[in-house]
Coordinates of C-alpha atoms and ligand atoms in Angstrom, one line a residue:
X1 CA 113.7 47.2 -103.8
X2 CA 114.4 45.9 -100.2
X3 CA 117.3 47.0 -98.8
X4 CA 119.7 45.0 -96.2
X5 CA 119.4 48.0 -93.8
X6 CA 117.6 51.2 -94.0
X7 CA 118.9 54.4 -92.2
X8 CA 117.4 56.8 -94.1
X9 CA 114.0 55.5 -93.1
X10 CA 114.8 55.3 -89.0
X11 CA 117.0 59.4 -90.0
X12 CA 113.3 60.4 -91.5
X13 CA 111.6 59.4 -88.0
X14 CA 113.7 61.3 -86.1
X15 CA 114.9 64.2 -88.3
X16 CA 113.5 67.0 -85.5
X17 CA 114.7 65.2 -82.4
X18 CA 118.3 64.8 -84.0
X19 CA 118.4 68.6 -85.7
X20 CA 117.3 69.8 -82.3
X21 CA 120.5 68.6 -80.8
X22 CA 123.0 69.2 -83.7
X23 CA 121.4 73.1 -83.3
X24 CA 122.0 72.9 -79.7
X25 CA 125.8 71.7 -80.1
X26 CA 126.7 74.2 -82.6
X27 CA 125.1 77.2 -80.3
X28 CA 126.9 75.8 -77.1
X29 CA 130.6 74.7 -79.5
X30 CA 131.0 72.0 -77.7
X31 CA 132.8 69.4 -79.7
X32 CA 135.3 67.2 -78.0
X33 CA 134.9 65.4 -74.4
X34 CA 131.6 67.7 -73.6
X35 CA 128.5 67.2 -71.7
X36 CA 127.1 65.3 -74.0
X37 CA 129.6 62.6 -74.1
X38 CA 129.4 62.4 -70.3
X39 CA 125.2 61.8 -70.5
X40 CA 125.5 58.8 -73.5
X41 CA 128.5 57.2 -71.0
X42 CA 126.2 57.4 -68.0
X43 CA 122.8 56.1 -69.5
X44 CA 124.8 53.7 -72.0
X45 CA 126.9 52.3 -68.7
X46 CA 123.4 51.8 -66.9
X47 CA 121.5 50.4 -70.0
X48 CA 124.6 47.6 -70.0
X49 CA 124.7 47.1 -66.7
X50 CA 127.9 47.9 -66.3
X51 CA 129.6 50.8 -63.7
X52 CA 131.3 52.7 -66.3
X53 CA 131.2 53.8 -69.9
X54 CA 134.1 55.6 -71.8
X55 CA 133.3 56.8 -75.2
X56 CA 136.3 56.1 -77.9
X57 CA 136.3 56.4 -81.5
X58 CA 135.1 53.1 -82.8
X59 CA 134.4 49.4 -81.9
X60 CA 138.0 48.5 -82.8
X61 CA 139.7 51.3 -80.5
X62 CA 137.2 50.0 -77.9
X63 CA 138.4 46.9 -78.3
X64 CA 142.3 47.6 -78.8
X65 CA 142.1 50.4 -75.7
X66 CA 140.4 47.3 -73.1
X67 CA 143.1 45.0 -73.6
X68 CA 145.8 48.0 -73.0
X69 CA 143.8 48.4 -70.1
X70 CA 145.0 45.2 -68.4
X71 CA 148.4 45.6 -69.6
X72 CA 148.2 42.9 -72.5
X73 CA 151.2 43.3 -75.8
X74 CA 154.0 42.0 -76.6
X75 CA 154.2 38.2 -76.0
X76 CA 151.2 37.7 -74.8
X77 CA 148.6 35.5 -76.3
X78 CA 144.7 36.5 -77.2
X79 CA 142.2 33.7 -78.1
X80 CA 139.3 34.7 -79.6
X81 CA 137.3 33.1 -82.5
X82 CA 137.7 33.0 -86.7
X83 CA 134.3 33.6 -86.7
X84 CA 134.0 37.6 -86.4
X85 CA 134.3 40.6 -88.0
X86 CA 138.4 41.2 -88.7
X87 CA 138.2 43.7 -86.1
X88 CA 138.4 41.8 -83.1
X89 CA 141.8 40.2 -83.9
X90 CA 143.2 43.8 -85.4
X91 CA 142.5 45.1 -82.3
X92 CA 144.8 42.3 -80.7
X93 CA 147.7 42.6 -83.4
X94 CA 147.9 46.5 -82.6
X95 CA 148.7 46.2 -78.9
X96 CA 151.4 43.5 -80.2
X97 CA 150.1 40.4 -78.5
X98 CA 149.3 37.4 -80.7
X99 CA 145.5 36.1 -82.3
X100 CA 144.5 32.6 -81.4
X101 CA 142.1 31.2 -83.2
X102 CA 139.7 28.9 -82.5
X103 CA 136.3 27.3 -83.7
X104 CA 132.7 28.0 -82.7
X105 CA 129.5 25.7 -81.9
X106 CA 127.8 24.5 -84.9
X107 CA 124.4 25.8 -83.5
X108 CA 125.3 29.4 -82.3
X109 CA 128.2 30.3 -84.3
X110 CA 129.7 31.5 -81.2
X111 CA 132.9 30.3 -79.5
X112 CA 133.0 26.9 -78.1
X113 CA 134.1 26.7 -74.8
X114 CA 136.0 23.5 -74.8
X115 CA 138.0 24.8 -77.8
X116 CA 138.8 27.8 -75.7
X117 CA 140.0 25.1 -72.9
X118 CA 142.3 23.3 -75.7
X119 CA 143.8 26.8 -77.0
X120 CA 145.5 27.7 -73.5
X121 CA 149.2 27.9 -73.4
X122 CA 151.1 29.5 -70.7
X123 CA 151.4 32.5 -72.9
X124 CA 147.5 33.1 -73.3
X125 CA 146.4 36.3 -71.4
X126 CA 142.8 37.2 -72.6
X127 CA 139.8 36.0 -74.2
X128 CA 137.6 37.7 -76.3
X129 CA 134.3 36.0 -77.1
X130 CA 132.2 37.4 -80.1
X131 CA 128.5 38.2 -79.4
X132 CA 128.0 37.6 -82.7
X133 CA 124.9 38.6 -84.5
X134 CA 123.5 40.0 -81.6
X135 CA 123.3 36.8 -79.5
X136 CA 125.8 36.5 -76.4
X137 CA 128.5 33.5 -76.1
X138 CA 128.1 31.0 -73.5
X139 CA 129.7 33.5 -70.9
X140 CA 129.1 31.4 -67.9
X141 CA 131.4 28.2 -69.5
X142 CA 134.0 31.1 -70.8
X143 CA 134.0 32.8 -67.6
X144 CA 135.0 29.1 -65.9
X145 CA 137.8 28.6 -67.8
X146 CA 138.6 32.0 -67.5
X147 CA 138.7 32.3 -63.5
X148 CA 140.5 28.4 -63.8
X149 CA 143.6 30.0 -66.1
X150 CA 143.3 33.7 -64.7
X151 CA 142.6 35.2 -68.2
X152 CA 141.4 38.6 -68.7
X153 CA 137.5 38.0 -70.2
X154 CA 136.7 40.9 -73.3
X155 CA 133.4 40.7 -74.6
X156 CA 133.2 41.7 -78.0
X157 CA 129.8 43.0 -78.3
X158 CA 130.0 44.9 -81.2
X159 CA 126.7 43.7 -82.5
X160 CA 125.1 43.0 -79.4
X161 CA 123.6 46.2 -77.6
X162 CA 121.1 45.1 -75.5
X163 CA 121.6 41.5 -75.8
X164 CA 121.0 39.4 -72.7
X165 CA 122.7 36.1 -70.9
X166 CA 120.5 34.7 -68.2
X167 CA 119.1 38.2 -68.1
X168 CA 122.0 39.9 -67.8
X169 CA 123.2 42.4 -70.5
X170 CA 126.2 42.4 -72.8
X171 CA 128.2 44.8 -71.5
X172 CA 128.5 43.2 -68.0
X173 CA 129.2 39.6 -68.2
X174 CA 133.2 39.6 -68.6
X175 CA 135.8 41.9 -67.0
X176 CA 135.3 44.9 -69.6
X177 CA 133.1 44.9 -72.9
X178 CA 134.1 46.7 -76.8
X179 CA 130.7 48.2 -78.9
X180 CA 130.7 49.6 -81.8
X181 CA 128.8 52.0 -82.9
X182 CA 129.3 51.8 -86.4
X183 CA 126.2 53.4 -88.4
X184 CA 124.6 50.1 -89.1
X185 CA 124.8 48.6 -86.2
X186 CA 121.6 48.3 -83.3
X187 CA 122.9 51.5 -82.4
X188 CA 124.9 53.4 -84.9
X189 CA 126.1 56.9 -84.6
X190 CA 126.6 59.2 -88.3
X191 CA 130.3 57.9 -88.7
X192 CA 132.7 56.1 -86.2
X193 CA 132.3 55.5 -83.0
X194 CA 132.6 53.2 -79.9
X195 CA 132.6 52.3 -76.1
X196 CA 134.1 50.4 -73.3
X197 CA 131.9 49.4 -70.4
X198 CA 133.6 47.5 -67.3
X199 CA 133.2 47.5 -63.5
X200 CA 136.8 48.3 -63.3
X201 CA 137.2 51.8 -62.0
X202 CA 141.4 51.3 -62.5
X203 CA 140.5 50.2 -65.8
X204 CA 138.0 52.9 -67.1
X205 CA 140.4 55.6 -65.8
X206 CA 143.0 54.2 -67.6
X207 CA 141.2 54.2 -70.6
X208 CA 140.4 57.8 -70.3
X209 CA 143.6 59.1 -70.1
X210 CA 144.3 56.7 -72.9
X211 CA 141.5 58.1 -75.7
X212 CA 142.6 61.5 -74.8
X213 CA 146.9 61.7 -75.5
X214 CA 147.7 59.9 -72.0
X215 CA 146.6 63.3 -70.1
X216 CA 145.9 63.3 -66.5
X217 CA 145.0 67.0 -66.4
X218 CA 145.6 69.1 -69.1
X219 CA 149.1 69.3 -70.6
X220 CA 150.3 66.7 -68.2
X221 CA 150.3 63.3 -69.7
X222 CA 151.6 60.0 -68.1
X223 CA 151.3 57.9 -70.6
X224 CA 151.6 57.6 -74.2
X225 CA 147.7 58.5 -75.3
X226 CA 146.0 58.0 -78.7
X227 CA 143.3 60.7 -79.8
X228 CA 140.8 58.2 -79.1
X229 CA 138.0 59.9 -78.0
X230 CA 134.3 59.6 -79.1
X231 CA 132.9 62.7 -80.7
X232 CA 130.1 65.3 -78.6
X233 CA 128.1 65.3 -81.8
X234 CA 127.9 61.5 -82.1
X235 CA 127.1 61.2 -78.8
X236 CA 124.0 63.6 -78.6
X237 CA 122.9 61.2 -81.7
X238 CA 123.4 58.2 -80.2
X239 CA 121.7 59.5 -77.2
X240 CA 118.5 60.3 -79.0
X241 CA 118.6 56.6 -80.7
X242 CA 119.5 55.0 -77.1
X243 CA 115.9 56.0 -76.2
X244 CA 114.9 53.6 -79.0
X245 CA 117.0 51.1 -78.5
X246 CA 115.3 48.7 -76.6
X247 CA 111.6 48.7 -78.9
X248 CA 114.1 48.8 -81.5
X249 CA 115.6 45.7 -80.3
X250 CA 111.6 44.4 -80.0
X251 CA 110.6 44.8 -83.3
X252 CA 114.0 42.7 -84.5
X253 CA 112.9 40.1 -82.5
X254 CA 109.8 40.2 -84.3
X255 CA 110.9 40.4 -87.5
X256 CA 113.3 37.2 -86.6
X257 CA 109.8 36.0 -85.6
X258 CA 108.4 36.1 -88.9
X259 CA 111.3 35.3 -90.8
X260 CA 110.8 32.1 -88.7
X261 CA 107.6 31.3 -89.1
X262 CA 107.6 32.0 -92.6
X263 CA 110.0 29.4 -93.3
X264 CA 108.6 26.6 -91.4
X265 CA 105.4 27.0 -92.8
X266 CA 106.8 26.5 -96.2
X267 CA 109.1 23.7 -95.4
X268 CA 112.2 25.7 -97.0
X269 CA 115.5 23.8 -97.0
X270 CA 117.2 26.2 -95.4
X271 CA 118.7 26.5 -91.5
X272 CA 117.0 29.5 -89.3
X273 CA 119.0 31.1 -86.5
X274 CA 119.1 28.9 -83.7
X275 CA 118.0 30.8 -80.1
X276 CA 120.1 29.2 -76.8
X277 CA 117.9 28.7 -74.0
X278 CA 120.2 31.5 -72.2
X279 CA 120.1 34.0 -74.4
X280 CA 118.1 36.8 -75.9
X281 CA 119.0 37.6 -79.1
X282 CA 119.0 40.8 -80.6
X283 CA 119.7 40.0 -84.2
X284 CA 122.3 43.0 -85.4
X285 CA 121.6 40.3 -88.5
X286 CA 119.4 37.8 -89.3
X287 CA 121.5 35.0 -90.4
X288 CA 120.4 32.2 -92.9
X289 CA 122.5 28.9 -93.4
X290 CA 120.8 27.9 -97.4
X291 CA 122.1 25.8 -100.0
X292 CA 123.2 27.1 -103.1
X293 CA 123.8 30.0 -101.3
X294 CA 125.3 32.0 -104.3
X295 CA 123.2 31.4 -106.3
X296 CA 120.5 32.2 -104.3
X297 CA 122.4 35.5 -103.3
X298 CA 122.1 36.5 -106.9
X299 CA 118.9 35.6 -107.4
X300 CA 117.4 37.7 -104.6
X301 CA 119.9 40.6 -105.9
X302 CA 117.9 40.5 -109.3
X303 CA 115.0 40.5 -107.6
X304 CA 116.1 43.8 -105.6
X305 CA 116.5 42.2 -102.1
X306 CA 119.9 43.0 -101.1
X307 CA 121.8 40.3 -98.7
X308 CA 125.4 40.3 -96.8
X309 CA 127.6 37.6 -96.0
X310 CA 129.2 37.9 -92.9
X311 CA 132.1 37.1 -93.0
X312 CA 132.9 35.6 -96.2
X313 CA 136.7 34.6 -95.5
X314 CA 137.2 33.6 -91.7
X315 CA 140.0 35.8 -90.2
X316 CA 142.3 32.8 -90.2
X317 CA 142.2 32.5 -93.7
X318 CA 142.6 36.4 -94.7
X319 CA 145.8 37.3 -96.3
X320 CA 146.8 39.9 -93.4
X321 CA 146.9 36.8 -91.1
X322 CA 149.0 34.3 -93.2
X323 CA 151.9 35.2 -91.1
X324 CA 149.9 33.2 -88.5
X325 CA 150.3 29.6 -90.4
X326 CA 146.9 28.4 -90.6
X327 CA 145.4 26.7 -93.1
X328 CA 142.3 25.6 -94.8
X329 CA 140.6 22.9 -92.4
X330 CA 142.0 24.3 -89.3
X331 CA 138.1 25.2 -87.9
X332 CA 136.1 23.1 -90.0
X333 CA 132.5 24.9 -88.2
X334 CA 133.7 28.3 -89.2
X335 CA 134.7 27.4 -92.8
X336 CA 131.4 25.9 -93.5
X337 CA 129.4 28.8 -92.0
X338 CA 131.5 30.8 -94.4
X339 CA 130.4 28.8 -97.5
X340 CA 126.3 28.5 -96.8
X341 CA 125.7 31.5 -94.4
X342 CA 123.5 34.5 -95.8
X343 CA 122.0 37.2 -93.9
X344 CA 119.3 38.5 -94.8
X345 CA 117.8 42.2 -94.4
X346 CA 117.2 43.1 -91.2
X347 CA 115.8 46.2 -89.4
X348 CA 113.7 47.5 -87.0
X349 CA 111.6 49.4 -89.6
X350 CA 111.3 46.5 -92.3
X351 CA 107.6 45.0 -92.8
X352 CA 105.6 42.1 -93.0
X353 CA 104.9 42.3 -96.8
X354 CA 108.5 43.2 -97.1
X355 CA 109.8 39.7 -95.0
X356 CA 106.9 38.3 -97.1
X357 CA 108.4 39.1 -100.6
X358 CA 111.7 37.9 -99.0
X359 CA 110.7 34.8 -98.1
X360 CA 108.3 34.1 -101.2
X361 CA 111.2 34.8 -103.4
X362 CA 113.2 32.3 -101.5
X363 CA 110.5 29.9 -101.8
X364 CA 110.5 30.4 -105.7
X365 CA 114.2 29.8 -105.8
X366 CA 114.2 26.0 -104.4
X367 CA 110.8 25.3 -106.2
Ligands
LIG401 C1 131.6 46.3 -86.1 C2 132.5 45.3 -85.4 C3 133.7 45.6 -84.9 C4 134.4 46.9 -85.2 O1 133.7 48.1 -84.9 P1 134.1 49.4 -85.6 O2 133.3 50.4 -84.9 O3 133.8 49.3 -87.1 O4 135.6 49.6 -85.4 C5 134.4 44.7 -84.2 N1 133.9 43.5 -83.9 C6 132.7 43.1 -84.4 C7 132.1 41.7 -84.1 C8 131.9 44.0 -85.2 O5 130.8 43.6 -85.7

């Protein structure tokens, strides 16, 4: 058996680092908004480059809280791309501004900038590019069009801790970044959680008042707050894993490596992820375009090698967004990605002989 991701492997290599914290919370009862939270948003702020962190409960509140931040609801438009998680337009919808969709680059999957450029009305407030899969949009082209139109620039980076654009992380290369850290993700806490990072002081301290019921000080609260906030618990976790993160990170890169390598040797007929010269990736998920990708799918889930699809049904075509009036052939890109795209397991601790088997049984597959 090969499993798409293996958390019970990375909990076994750090079961006493982890206990020794959870011990040390329950002795000191410090649950919400402690000491601990304050540590991950300092060292998770620095590690993205970014001036400020504020922890929240998950990548969608992350998301949903940074566009509150700058004041964006009702009327207002959000582009973003059909090519992400559902989350990143939810996140729109609940702060009552409207999704825009639009397509991505056939050989990144990320959003394409001159799409972005045609999408612009005079109602369009924001943009959120996807880092999707762990490798950054082109942020320099978004950021362009951005300044040009005076939109508000949200990174959705989600899947992208660590990541780099011309060397500089996710987390700093818009006006205010969403993660996620969701368990599977590059770093994942033991249930929900997320972060904001931004430069903006008026926007983190927005934000902070905003996780925790719109208080100021306590009992005094100027605006209408959520409870938001990201647990003490999850951030001692995710404080012990940010230590990791970055050989983490590594040994992905290495496995993509040999994913690679493996397939060009072997002349498979399938398309490997495709690196842009600007970024490094950090492959949340190692992504496959194959033909007969069902079938294949099924074929490797006989075999005991579990795959994902992400996503199978682009956001524009999802039920909860009919209201929205697209239809089929609307972003042509994103609907064939949907139809050939497999990803295949990926994480930090899988082996050689285990990309090996992968790859073999591919191989077997098409012969
Ligand atoms: C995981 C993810 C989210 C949502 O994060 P949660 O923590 O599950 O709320 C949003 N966008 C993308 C691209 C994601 O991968």
């Amino acid at each position: 058996m090969i499993p798409f991701v293996d958390l019970k492997l990375q909990y076994k290599n750090l079961k006493s680092e982890l206990e020794e914290e959870i011990q040390s919370i329950f002795e000191r009862a410090t649950f919400i908004l402690g000491d601990d939270l304050e540590k991950l948003e300092k060292d998770f702020a620095e590690f993205s480059g970014a001036k400020y962190g504020i922890g929240v409960a998950s990548g969608t509140s992350a998301l949903e809280t940074s566009l509150r931040a700058f004041g964006i609801g009702p009327g207002d438009e959000v582009i973003t791309v059909a090519n992400s998680y559902i989350a990143t337009a939810l996140a729109v919808s609940w702060v009552g501004a409207k999704p825009v969709f639009v397509d991505v680059d056939p050989r990144y999957y990320t959003m394409d900038p001159e799409e972005l450029e045609k999408a612009i009305t005079s109602k369009t407030r924001a943009v959120i590019p996807v880092h999707l899969y762990g490798q950054p949009a082109d942020m320099s082209a978004i950021n362009k069009i951005a300044l040009e139109y005076n939109l508000v620039v949200l990174e959705d980076a989600c899947q992208a801790h660590g990541a780099r654009y011309k060397g500089q992380r996710a987390g700093s290369l818009g006006d205010i970044a969403a993660f996620s850290f969701y368990p599977s993700k590059n770093l994942g806490s033991y249930g929900d959680g997320g972060m904001v990072t931004t430069n903006s002081r008026r926007a983190a301290e927005f934000i902070r008042m905003l996780r925790n019921y719109g208080e100021i000080e306590k009992y005094n609260h100027i605006i209408i707050g959520h409870n938001h906030c990201l647990d003490n618990l999850q951030a001692a976790m995710l404080s012990v894993k940010l230590n990791y993160l970055e050989s983490w990170n590594e040994q992905r890169r290495r496995n993509a490596a040999l994913y690679n390598n493996m397939f060009k040797l072997w002349k498979l007929p399938v398309v490997t992820p495709k690196v842009a010269d600007y970024s490094k990736h950090v492959y949340h998920l190692y992504v496959i375009l194959a033909n007969k990708r069902d079938e294949l799918r099924a074929y490797l889930g006989k075999r005991g090698i579990q795959t994902g699809i992400h996503y199978p049904i682009p956001i524009h075509l999802q039920k909860a967004y009919s209201f929205l009036g697209y239809t089929k052939g609307d972003f042509p890109v994103t609907e064939k990605l949907s139809e050939g795209i497999l990803s295949l397991p990926m994480f930090p601790e899988l082996t050689q002989d285990q990309i090996y088997e992968v790859v073999s049984a591919i191989k077997e597959f098409y012969s």
